[in-house]
Tab-separated table of C-alpha atoms and ligand atoms in Angstrom:
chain	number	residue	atom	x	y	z
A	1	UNK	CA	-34.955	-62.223	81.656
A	2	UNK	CA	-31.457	-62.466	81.425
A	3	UNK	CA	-31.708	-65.090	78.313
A	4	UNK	CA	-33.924	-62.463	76.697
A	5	UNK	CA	-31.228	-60.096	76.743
A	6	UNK	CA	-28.914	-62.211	75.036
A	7	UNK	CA	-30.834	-63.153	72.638
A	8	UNK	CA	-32.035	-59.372	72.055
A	9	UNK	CA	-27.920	-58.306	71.650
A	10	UNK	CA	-27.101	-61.386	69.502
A	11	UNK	CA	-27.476	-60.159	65.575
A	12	UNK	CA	-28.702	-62.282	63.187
A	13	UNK	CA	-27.180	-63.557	60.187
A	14	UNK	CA	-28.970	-60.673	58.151
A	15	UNK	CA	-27.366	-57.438	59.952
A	16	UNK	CA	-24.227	-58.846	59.755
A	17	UNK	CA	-24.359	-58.580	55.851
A	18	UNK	CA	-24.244	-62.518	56.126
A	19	UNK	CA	-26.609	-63.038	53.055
A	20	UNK	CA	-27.095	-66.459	52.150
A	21	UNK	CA	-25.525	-67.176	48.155
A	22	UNK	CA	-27.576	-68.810	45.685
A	23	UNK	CA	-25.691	-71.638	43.787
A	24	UNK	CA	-25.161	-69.656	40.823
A	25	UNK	CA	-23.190	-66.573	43.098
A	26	UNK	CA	-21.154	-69.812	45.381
A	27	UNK	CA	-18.675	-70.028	42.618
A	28	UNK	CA	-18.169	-66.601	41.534
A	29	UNK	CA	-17.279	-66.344	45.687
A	30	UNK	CA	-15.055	-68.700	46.319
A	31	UNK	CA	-12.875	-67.778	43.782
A	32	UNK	CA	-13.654	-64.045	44.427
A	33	UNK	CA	-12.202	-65.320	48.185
A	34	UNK	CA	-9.481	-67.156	47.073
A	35	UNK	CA	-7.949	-64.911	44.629
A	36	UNK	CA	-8.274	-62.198	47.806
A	37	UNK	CA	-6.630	-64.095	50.679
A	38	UNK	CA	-2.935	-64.113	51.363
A	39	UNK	CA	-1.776	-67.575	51.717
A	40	UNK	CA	0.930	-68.276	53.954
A	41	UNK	CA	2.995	-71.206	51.712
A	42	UNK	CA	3.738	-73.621	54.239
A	43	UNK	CA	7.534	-75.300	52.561
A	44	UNK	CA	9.457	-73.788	49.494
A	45	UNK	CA	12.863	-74.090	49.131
A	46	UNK	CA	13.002	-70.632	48.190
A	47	UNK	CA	15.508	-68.106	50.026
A	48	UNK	CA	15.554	-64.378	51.497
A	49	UNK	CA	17.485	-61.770	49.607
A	50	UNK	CA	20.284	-61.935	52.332
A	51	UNK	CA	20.908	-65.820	51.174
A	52	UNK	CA	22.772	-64.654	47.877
A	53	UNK	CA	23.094	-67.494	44.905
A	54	UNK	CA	21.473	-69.491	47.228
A	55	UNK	CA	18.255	-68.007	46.011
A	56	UNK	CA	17.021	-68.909	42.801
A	57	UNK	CA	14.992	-67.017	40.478
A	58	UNK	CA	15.199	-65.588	36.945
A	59	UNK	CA	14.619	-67.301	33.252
A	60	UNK	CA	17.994	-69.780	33.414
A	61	UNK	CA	16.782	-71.343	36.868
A	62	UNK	CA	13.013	-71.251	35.914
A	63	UNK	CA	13.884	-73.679	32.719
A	64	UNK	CA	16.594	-75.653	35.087
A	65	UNK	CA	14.074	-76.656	37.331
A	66	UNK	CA	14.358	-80.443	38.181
A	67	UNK	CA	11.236	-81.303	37.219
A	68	UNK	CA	11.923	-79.512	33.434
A	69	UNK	CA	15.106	-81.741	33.185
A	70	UNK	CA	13.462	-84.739	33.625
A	71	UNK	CA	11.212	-84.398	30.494
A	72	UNK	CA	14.392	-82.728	28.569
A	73	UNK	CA	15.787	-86.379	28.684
A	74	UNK	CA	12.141	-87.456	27.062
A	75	UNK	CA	12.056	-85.240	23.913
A	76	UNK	CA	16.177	-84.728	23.187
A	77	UNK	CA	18.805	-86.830	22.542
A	78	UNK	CA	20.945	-85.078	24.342
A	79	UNK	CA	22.692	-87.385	27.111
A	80	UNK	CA	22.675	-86.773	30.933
A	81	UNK	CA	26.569	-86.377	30.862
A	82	UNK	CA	26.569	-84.158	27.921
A	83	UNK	CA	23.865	-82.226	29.735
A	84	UNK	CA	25.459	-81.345	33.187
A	85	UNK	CA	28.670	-80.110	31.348
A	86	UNK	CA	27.001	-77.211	29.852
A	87	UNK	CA	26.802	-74.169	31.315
A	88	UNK	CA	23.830	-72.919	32.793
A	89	UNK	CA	22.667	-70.766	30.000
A	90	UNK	CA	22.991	-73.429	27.637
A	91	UNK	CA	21.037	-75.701	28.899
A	92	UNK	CA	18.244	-73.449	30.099
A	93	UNK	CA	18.444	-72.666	25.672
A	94	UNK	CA	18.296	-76.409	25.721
A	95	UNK	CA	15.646	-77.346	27.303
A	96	UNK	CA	13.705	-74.028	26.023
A	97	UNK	CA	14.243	-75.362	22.523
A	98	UNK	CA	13.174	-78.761	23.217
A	99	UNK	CA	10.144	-78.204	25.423
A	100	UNK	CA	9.189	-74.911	24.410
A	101	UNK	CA	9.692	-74.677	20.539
A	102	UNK	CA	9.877	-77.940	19.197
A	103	UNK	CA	7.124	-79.155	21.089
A	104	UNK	CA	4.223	-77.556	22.954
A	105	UNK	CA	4.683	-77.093	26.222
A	106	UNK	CA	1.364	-78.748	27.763
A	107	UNK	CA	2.624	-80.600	30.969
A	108	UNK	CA	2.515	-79.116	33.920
A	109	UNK	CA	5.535	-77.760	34.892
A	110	UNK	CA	6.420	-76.272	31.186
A	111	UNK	CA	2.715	-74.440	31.218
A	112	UNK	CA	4.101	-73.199	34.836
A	113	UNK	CA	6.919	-71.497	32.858
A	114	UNK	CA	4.450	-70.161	29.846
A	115	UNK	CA	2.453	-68.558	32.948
A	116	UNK	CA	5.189	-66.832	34.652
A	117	UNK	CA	6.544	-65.150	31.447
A	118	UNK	CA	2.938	-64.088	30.619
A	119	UNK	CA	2.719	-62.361	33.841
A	120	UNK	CA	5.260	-60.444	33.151
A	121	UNK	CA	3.811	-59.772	29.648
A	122	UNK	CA	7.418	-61.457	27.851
A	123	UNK	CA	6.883	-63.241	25.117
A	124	UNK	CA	5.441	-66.698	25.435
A	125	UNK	CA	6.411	-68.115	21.594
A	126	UNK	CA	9.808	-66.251	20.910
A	127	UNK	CA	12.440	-68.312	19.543
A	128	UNK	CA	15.131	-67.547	22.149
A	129	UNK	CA	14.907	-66.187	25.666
A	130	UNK	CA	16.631	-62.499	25.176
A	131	UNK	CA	13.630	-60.691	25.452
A	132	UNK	CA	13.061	-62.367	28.881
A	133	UNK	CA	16.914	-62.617	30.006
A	134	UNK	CA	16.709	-58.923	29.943
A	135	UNK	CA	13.849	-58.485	31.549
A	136	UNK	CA	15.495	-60.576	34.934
A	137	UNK	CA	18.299	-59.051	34.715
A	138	UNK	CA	16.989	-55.543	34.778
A	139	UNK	CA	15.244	-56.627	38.266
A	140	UNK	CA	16.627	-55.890	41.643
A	141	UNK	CA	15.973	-58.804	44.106
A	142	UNK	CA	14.418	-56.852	47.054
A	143	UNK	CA	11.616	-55.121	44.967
A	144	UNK	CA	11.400	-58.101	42.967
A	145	UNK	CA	11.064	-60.872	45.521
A	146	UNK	CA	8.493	-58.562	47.086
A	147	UNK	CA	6.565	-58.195	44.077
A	148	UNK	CA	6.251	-61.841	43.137
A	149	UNK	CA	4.852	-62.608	46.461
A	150	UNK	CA	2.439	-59.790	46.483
A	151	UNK	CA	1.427	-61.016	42.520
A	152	UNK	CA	1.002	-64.841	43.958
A	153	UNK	CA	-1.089	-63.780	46.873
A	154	UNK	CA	1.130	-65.310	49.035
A	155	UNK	CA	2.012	-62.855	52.584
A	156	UNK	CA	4.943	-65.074	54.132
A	157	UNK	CA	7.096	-68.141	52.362
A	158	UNK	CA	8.667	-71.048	54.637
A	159	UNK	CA	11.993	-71.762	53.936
A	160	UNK	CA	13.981	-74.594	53.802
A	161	UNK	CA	17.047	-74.598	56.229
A	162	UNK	CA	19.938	-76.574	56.883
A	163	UNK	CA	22.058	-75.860	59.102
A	164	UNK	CA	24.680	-77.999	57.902
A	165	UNK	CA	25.194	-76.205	54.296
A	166	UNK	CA	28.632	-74.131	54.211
A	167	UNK	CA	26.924	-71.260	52.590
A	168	UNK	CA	23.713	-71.415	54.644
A	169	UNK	CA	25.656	-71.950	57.742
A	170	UNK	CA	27.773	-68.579	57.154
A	171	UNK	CA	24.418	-66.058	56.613
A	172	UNK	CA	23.172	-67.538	59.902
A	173	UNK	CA	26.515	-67.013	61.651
A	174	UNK	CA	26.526	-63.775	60.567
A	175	UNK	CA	23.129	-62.891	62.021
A	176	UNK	CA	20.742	-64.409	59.347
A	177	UNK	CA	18.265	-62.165	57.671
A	178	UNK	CA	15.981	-59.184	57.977
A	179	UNK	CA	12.643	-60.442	55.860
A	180	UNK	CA	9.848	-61.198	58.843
A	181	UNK	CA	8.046	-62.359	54.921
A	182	UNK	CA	10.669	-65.594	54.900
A	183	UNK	CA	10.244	-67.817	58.069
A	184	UNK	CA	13.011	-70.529	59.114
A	185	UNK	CA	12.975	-74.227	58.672
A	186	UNK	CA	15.459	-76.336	60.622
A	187	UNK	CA	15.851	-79.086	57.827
A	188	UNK	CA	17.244	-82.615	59.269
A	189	UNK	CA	17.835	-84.807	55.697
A	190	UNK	CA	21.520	-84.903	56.749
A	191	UNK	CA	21.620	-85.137	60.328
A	192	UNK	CA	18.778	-88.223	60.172
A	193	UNK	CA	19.283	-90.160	57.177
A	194	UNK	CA	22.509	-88.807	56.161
A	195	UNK	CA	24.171	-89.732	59.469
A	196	UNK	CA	26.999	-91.756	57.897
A	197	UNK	CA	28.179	-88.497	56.023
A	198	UNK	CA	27.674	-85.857	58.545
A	199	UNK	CA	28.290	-86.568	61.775
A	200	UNK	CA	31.403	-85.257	61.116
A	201	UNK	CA	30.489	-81.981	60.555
A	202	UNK	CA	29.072	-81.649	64.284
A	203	UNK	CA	31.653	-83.609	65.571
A	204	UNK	CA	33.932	-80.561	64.189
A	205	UNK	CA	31.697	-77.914	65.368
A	206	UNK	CA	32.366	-79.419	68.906
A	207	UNK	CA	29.421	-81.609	69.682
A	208	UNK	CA	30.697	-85.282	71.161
A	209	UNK	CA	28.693	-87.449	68.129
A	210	UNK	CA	30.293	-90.553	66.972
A	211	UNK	CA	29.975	-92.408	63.841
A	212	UNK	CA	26.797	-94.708	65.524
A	213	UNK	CA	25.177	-91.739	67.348
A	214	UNK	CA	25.871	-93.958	70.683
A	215	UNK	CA	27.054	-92.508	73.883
A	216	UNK	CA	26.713	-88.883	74.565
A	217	UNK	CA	25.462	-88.516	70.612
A	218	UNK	CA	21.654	-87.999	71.329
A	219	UNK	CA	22.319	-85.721	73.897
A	220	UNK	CA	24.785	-83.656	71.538
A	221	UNK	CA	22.289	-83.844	68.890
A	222	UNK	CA	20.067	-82.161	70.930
A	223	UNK	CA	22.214	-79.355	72.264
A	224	UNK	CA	22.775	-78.892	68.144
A	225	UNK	CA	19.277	-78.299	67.589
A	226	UNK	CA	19.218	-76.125	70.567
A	227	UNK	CA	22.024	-73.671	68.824
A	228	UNK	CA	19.876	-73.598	65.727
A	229	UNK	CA	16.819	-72.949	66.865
A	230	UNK	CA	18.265	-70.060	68.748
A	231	UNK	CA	19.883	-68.986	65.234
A	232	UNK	CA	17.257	-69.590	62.913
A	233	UNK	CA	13.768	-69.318	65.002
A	234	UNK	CA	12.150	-71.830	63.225
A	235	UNK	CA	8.553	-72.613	62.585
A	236	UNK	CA	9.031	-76.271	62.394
A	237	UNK	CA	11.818	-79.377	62.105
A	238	UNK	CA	11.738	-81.412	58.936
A	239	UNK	CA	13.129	-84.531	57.247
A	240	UNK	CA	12.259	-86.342	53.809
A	241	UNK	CA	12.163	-89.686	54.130
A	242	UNK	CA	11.834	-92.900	51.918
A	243	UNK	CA	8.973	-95.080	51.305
A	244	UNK	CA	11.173	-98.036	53.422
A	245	UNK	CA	10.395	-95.178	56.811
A	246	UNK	CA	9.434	-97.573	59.801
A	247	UNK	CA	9.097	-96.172	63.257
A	248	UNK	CA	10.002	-96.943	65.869
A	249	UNK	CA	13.051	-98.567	64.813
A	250	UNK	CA	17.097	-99.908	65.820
A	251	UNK	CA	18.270	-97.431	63.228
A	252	UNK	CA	20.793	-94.323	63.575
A	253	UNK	CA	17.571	-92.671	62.477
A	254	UNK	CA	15.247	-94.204	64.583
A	255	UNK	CA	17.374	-93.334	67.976
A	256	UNK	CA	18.188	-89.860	66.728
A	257	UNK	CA	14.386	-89.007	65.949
A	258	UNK	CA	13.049	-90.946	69.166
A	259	UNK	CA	15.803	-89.534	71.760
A	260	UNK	CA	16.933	-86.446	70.040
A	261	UNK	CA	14.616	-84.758	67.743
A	262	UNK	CA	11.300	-85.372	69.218
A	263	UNK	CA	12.341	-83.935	72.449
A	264	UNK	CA	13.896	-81.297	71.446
A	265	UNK	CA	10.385	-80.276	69.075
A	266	UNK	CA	8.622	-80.865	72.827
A	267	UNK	CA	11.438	-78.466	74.131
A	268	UNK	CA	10.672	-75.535	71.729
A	269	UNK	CA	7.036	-76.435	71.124
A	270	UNK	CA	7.842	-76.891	67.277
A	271	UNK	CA	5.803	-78.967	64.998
A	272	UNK	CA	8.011	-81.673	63.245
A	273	UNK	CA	7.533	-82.411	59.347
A	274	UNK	CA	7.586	-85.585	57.754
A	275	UNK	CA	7.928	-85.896	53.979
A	276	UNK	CA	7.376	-89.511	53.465
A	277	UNK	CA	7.801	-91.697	50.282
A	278	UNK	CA	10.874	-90.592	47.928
A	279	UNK	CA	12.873	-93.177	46.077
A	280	UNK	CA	16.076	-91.672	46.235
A	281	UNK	CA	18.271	-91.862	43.095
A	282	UNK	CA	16.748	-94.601	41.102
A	283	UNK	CA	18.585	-93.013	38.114
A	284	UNK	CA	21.437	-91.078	39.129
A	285	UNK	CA	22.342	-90.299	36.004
A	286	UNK	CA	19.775	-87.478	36.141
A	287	UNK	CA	20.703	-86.314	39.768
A	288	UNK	CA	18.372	-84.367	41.020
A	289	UNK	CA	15.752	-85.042	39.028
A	290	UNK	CA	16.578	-88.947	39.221
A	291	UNK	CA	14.168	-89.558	42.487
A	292	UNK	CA	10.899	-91.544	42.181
A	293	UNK	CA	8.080	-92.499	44.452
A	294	UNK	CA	7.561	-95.541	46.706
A	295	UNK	CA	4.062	-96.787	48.412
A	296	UNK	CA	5.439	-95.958	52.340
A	297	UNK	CA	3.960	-98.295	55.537
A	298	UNK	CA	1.946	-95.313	57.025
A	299	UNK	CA	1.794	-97.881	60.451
A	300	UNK	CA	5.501	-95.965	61.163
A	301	UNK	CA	3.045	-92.769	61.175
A	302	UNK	CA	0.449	-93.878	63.580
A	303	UNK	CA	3.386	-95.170	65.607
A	304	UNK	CA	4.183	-91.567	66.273
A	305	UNK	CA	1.564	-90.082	66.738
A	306	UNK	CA	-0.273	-92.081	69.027
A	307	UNK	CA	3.169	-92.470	71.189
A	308	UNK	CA	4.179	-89.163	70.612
A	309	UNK	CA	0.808	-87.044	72.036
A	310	UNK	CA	2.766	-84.258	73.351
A	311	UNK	CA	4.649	-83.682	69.403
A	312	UNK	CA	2.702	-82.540	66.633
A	313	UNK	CA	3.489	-84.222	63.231
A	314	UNK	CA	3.004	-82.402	60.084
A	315	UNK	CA	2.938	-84.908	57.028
A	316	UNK	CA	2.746	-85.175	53.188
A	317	UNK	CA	2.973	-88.478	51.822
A	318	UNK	CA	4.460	-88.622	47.951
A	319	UNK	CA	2.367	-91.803	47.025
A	320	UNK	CA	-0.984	-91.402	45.826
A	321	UNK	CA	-2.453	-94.627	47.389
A	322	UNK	CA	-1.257	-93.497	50.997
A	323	UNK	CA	-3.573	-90.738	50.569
A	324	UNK	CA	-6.481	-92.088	52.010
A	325	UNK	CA	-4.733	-93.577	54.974
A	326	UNK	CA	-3.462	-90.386	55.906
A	327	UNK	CA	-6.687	-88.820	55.531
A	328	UNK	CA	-7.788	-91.705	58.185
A	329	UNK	CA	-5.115	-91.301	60.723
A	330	UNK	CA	-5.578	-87.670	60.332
A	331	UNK	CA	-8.903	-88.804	62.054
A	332	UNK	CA	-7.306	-90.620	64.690
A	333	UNK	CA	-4.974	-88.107	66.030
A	334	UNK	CA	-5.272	-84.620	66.589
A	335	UNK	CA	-1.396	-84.199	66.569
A	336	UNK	CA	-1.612	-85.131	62.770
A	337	UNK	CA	-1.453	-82.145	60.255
A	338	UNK	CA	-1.575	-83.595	56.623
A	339	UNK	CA	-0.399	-80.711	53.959
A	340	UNK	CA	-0.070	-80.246	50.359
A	341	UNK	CA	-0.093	-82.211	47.460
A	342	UNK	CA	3.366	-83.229	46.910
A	343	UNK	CA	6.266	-82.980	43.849
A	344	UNK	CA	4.607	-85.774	41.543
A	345	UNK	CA	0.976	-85.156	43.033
A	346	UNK	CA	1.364	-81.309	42.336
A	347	UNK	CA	-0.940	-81.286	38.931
A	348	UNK	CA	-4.741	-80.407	38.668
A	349	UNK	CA	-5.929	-83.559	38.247
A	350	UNK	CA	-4.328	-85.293	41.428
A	351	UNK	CA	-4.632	-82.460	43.777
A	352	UNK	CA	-8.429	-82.205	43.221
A	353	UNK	CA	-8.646	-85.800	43.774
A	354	UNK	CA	-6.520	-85.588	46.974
A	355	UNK	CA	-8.382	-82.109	48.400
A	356	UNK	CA	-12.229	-83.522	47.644
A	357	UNK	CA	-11.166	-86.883	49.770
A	358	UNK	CA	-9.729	-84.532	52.321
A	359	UNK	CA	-12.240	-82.271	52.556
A	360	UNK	CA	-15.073	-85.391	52.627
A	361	UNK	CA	-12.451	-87.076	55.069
A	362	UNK	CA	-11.665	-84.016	57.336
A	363	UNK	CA	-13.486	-80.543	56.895
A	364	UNK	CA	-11.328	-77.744	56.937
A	365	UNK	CA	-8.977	-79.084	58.986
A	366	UNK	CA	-5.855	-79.928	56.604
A	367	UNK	CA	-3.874	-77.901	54.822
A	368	UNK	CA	-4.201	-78.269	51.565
A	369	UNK	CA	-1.482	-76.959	49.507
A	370	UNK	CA	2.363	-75.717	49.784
A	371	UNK	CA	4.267	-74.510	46.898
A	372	UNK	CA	7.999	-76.139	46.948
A	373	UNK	CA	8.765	-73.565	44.911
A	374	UNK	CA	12.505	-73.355	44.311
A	375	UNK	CA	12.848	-70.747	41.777
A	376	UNK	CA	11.491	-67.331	43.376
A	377	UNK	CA	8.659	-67.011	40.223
A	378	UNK	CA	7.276	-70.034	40.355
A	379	UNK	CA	5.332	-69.000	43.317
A	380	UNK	CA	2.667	-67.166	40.439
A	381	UNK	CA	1.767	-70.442	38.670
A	382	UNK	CA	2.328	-72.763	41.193
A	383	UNK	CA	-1.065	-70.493	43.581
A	384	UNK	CA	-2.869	-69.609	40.747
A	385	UNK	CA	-3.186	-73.598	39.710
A	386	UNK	CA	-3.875	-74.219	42.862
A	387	UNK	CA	-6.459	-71.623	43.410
A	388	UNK	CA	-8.181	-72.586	40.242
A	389	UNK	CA	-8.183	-76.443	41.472
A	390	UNK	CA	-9.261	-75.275	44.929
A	391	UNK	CA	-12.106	-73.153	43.446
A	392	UNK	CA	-13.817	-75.745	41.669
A	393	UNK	CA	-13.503	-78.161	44.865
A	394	UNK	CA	-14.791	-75.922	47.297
A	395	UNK	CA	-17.685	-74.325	45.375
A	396	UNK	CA	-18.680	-77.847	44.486
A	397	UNK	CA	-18.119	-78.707	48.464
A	398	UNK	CA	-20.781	-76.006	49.423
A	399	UNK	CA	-23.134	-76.791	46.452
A	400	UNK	CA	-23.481	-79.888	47.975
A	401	UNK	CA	-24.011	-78.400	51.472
A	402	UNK	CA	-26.676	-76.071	50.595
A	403	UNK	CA	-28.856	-78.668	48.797
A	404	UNK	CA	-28.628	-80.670	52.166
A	405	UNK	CA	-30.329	-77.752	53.296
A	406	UNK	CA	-27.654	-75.509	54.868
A	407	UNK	CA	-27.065	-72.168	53.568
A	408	UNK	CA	-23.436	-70.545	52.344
A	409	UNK	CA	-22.882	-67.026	53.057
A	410	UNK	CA	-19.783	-65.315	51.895
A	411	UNK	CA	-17.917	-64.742	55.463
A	412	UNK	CA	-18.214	-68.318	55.973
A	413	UNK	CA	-16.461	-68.942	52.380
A	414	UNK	CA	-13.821	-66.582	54.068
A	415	UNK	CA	-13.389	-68.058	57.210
A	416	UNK	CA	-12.951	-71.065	56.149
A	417	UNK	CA	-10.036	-70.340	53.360
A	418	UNK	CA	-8.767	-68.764	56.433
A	419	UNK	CA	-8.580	-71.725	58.147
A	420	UNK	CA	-7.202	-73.902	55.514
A	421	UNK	CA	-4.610	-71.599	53.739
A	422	UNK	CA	-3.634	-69.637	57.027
A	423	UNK	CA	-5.416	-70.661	60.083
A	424	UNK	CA	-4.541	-74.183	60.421
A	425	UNK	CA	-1.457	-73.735	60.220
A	426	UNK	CA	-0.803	-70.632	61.794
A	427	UNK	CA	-2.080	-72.401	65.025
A	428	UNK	CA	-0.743	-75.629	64.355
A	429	UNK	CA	2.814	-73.948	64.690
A	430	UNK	CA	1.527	-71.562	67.951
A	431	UNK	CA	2.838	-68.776	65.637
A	432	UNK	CA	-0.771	-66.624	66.654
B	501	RAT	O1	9.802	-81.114	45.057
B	501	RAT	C1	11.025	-81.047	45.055
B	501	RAT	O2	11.622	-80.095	44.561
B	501	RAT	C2	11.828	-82.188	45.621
B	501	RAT	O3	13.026	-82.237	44.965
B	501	RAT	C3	12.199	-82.121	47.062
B	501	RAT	O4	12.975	-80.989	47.303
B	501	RAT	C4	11.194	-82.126	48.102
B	501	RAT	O5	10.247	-81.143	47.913
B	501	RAT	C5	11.825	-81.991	49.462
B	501	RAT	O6	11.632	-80.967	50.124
B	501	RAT	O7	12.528	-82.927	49.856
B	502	ZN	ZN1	10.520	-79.568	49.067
């Protein structure tokens, strides 16, 4: 009797508007569902209002970006040297001239800036960059930052934070910011690998840290990260770290991660980040722009998490062949978040590659993109790439699915770019 109820107060499919798609109408809905969700972009190094200069955003900083001066150096004979002692505006004209006019601006990160000028309607084949300078400066940061993530579809941005950055450290001092839209990072680069060079700086503030983190240093670490996390109310810890990353390890890294920062993600129940495979300065001639990519030992991974089952690891390897061995740990352990197609793995062609092996690999349970925006605008062609990668992927992952017999209804589409642009992150960082 009583199963007969249930069954009676259960609706099908059919009432709940759940109408199965044909193939044709799969495509036209996933991208009708992707271009409708919010994202929530997961690690940008973009800032809240309240951060001042340390915010980028505007024409000069859009052409500036790193990944812009790195093909300057391709198509102008301009040195390095000559480079970094103009000012700003100059070499944004620079680069404009080089990549923009003299040369058609197909790769990736030069159509990014074609895209963002076009949503603004500026001009896209103008000689100089008045029309557009204007345009910036006639924009008031609040309404504008709030704009550009309401254009990219994007609700909330992650941040990163370090806490050991003079200007940083003075806006959290002062009581941080007001924008529940930007969420906290507590960043670690310096405090982890860049021990040598900042211990100091604790050691100032009035923690007890020596030069080899021995002693007292873990413990002081720890009551650091304690102060931030008050400050900041982070959603996660993060580092970078090089391809040569081996865990464990007798390292002023490996002691400070093992006895300092793990616990203290245990403590506040914070996911920790690892960004694994930069080169660091193989030219430093082109500073920022002068890192490269390394194949990492993903064993230093598995290490973790299978130690570690109480912390949960978010990861993004740089190297294309660790890929697949992330996917397969990402198997193994629960604790193991992989996310985003990273820096050199950011263009169409690698990130579909990357999200159909995920998606074969794991379901729905990765997240599949972040931004790193660090210029406020490129948020808009930064999502809408990856919505128009993630369209084709998706509608070509439930193509498949329905002609093994299952069919796709629309709120599934949903739930499941819920899950893999929100959701899965969301609860991987107990922020629901
Ligand atoms: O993609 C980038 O802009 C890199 O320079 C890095 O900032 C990287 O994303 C990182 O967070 O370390
Ligand atoms: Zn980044």
């Amino acid at each position: 009797m009583k199963v007969q109820e249930g069954m009676e107060t259960t609706p099908t499919r059919q009432q709940l508007g759940d109408d199965l798609l044909t193939a044709d109408q799969i495509q036209a809905t996933v991208e009708e569902v992707l271009a409708t969700t919010q994202f929530i972009d997961i690690h940008t190094h973009l800032f809240a209002p309240e951060f001042g200069g340390l915010g980028l955003w505007g024409i000069d900083e859009l052409l500036t970006y790193h990944y812009l001066e790195a093909e300057l150096f391709r198509s102008s004979s301009i040195s390095p040297e000559r480079y970094w002692d103009m000012p700003k505006r100059e070499q944004a004209d620079a680069i404009w001239r080089a990549l923009f006019v003299e040369n058609s601006p197909i790769s990736e990160a030069t159509r990014g800036v074609i895209a963002v000028l076009d949503a603004f309607d500026l001009p896209t084949e103008s000689p100089d960059l008045e029309e557009a300078r204007s345009f910036f400066r006639a924009q008031k940061i609040e309404s504008h930052v709030s704009k550009v993530l309401q254009m990219a579809g994007v609700s909330s941005v992650v941040m990163t934070n370090d806490p050991l950055h003079p200007e940083e450290q003075k806006v959290w001092m002062n009581g941080g910011h007001s924008r529940s839209d930007f969420l906290a990072v507590l960043r670690l680069d310096r405090i982890l690998w860049g021990w040598s060079g900042h211990w100091q700086l604790l050691a100032e503030q009035g923690y007890a840290v020596d030069a080899q983190a021995s002693g007292k240093s873990a413990a002081e670490v720890r009551r650091f990260l304690a102060d931030w996390c008050e400050r900041m109310d982070p959603v996660y810890m993060a580092v970078s770290l090089t391809d040569a990353f081996q865990f464990p390890e007798e390292s002023i890294q490996g002691k400070l991660l093992s006895d300092a920062v793990l616990p203290s993600c245990r403590e506040f129940d914070l996911p920790l980040s690892l960004m694994i495979g930069v080169r660091r300065q193989v030219n430093p001639r082109i500073r920022l722009a002068g890192d490269a990519v390394g194949r990492a030992d993903l064993r230093a991974l598995e290490n973790l998490c299978r130690d570690y089952p109480e912390n949960r690891i978010l990861a993004s390897v740089l190297s294309r062949e660790n890929q697949h061995e992330l996917c397969v740990y990402a198997r193994k352990f629960s604790n193991l978040m992989p996310f985003g197609c990273w820096w050199f793995l950011n263009n169409p062609s690698i990130v579909e590659e990357i999200t159909r092996e995920r998606i074969e690999l794991l379901g729905t349970s990765f997240i599949p993109q972040h931004s790193d925006a660090r210029v406020l605008e490129q948020v808009l062609y930064k999502w809408r790439n990856t919505r128009a990668t993630m369209s084709q992927v998706l509608a070509n992952s439930y193509k498949l699915l329905a002609r093994d017999g299952r069919g796709v209804s629309r709120q599934s589409i949903q739930r499941d770019v819920n899950r893999l642009f929100r959701g899965n992150f969301e609860q991987f960082a107990n922020l629901t």
